Amino acid sequence: MQLAIKPIPYDNEAPIGYILRLVVRNGLSKTTALISVAVINRIIKRVNSKVPELELLLPQRSGITGMQSPLFLHPLQITPKVCPECIIDAAYYRDEWQNPYISYCEVHNVPLLSKCSKCLSLLKFEPELLQAKCTNPICNSPLKAQSDERFNLTQEQVCDVLLAAHMIKNTNPLQLEKYPNLPDYELTMNLGYEFLTKNQHATDWANKVIHSISGYYPTNIAINVITTFLSHLKSDWPSIKALEHLIQHQTIRCLSPISTVWLTAHDACKRLAVTVGDLAAFNSVNLIDSKSNVRISSKSIVDVSPLFKLLSSQQMLPNMIPLSSYETELLRNDVGLKDIIIAINHGSLITGYLSGSSLFNSLYCDEQSLVNFIKQHFSKVKERIIDIDKAMQLTGASRDEIMMYRKLGKAPIPRWSGHNGCEQVAYEDVLKIRIIKEQIAFEM
């Protein structure tokens, strides 16, 4: 690579900005006249260009923000946005313009531009940027920014606005993109800002989300997209209270056919009150689907509709009682929601279903069928050792009582336990403590 002029980088110049100046100073008309598109993309993303001569010239790469977002893995904008006034003052591309959470030039009090206001063409990383001109060769008009105080926001606020704009266009589970691809930055910012500052925009969206989900699903799944969105917001916005009020005062949803509902494994575990291992168990009997063929993990995306198709087919019978009224007995006998669901699938437990606030609160059961199932389930437990917290759950004893039994030799540290043996109890000893506790309760 033969270059007649090799300018010195500015202190706050972006690597791709230096390439633009290199092109201009050497009399070239296009960026691709100097390097390939693949190399350009690598420089935009601030990874090694694999061109040794360039690596010696480029400004030192550094992270431009520590802000975390559920949208982007690397907070580095790969499409251009500029302040035309800054370029007129000094013709180079600033480092901070690649920060997706900076939307405003505080020096000139104008929003950063990502498109030409005359022809509406999106800007590209081409030499015309350093002349503050449109990069569309047919237009090539001077770029002009209009003052708009709405976008004079903190980085946290911009992060929220970008998330809101994403949610308007996409209600699928949030997945990290590698880099922010925001070509029409102004449009994205405007969409998100209107959503967060105008209650009607937010509630219209939320109602559409909720009523797109069948009434057979529990409420916490119907509002999952909304609660997940609210949990990620970093700043206070007018629409937050409107959304919170809406999800607390749910209207009746139509019992329409059960359609696909995709959730992240994290959200599925939270809404169903199960573990990732439980999801894998459901997947093995086709009660949930996965977007991939690999084993279910915390990064999986799952469809829970097969589970609710099964449950909605369970007929409510007279004298059925809410499963939630047996919560203490279920805990005491180590019966989890996974065990209940698998039993329903196998036809070994008589249940009814009426959608409520959560899956657990939507299940009803025949009392005798449940009592028999609990007894059978507990008799089949084969664990050798369990942790003290679970021993407390199964025996009804406090930690101090478990430690007292240990001092009396009734719950010694298992000889086959590992390095954390002091926090473990042999299952046989748990059964003995359980019998002692039951005898004490009977005598009292």
CSV table of N, CA, C and O in Angstrom, one decimal, residues 202-212 226 246 250-251:
chain,number,residue,atom,x,y,z
A,202,ALA,N,-47.8,4.4,24.4
A,202,ALA,CA,-47.4,3.2,25.2
A,202,ALA,C,-48.5,2.2,25.5
A,202,ALA,O,-48.4,1.0,25.3
A,203,THR,N,-49.7,2.8,25.9
A,203,THR,CA,-50.8,1.9,26.2
A,203,THR,C,-51.4,1.2,25.0
A,203,THR,O,-51.8,0.1,25.1
A,204,ASP,N,-51.4,1.9,23.9
A,204,ASP,CA,-51.9,1.3,22.6
A,204,ASP,C,-51.0,0.1,22.3
A,204,ASP,O,-51.5,-1.0,21.9
A,205,TRP,N,-49.7,0.3,22.4
A,205,TRP,CA,-48.8,-0.8,22.1
A,205,TRP,C,-49.0,-2.0,23.1
A,205,TRP,O,-49.0,-3.2,22.7
A,206,ALA,N,-49.1,-1.7,24.4
A,206,ALA,CA,-49.2,-2.7,25.5
A,206,ALA,C,-50.5,-3.5,25.3
A,206,ALA,O,-50.5,-4.7,25.4
A,207,ASN,N,-51.6,-2.8,25.0
A,207,ASN,CA,-52.9,-3.5,24.7
A,207,ASN,C,-52.8,-4.4,23.5
A,207,ASN,O,-53.3,-5.5,23.6
A,208,LYS,N,-52.1,-4.0,22.5
A,208,LYS,CA,-51.9,-4.8,21.3
A,208,LYS,C,-51.1,-6.1,21.7
A,208,LYS,O,-51.5,-7.2,21.2
A,209,VAL,N,-50.1,-5.9,22.5
A,209,VAL,CA,-49.3,-7.0,22.9
A,209,VAL,C,-50.1,-8.0,23.7
A,209,VAL,O,-50.1,-9.2,23.5
A,210,ILE,N,-50.8,-7.5,24.7
A,210,ILE,CA,-51.6,-8.4,25.6
A,210,ILE,C,-52.7,-9.2,24.9
A,210,ILE,O,-52.8,-10.4,25.1
A,211,HIS,N,-53.4,-8.5,24.1
A,211,HIS,CA,-54.5,-9.1,23.4
A,211,HIS,C,-54.1,-9.9,22.2
A,211,HIS,O,-55.0,-10.6,21.6
A,212,SER,N,-52.9,-9.9,21.9
A,212,SER,CA,-52.4,-10.9,20.8
A,212,SER,C,-52.1,-12.3,21.4
A,212,SER,O,-51.9,-13.2,20.6
A,226,ILE,N,-44.0,-6.8,28.3
A,226,ILE,CA,-44.1,-5.4,28.9
A,226,ILE,C,-43.3,-5.4,30.2
A,226,ILE,O,-42.5,-4.4,30.4
A,246,LEU,N,-51.7,-0.4,33.6
A,246,LEU,CA,-52.4,-1.2,32.7
A,246,LEU,C,-52.2,-2.7,33.1
A,246,LEU,O,-53.1,-3.5,33.0
A,250,GLN,N,-55.7,-5.7,34.6
A,250,GLN,CA,-55.9,-6.4,33.3
A,250,GLN,C,-57.4,-6.6,32.9
A,250,GLN,O,-58.2,-6.8,33.7
A,251,THR,N,-57.6,-6.4,31.6
A,251,THR,CA,-59.0,-6.7,31.1
A,251,THR,C,-59.0,-8.2,30.7
A,251,THR,O,-58.0,-8.8,30.5
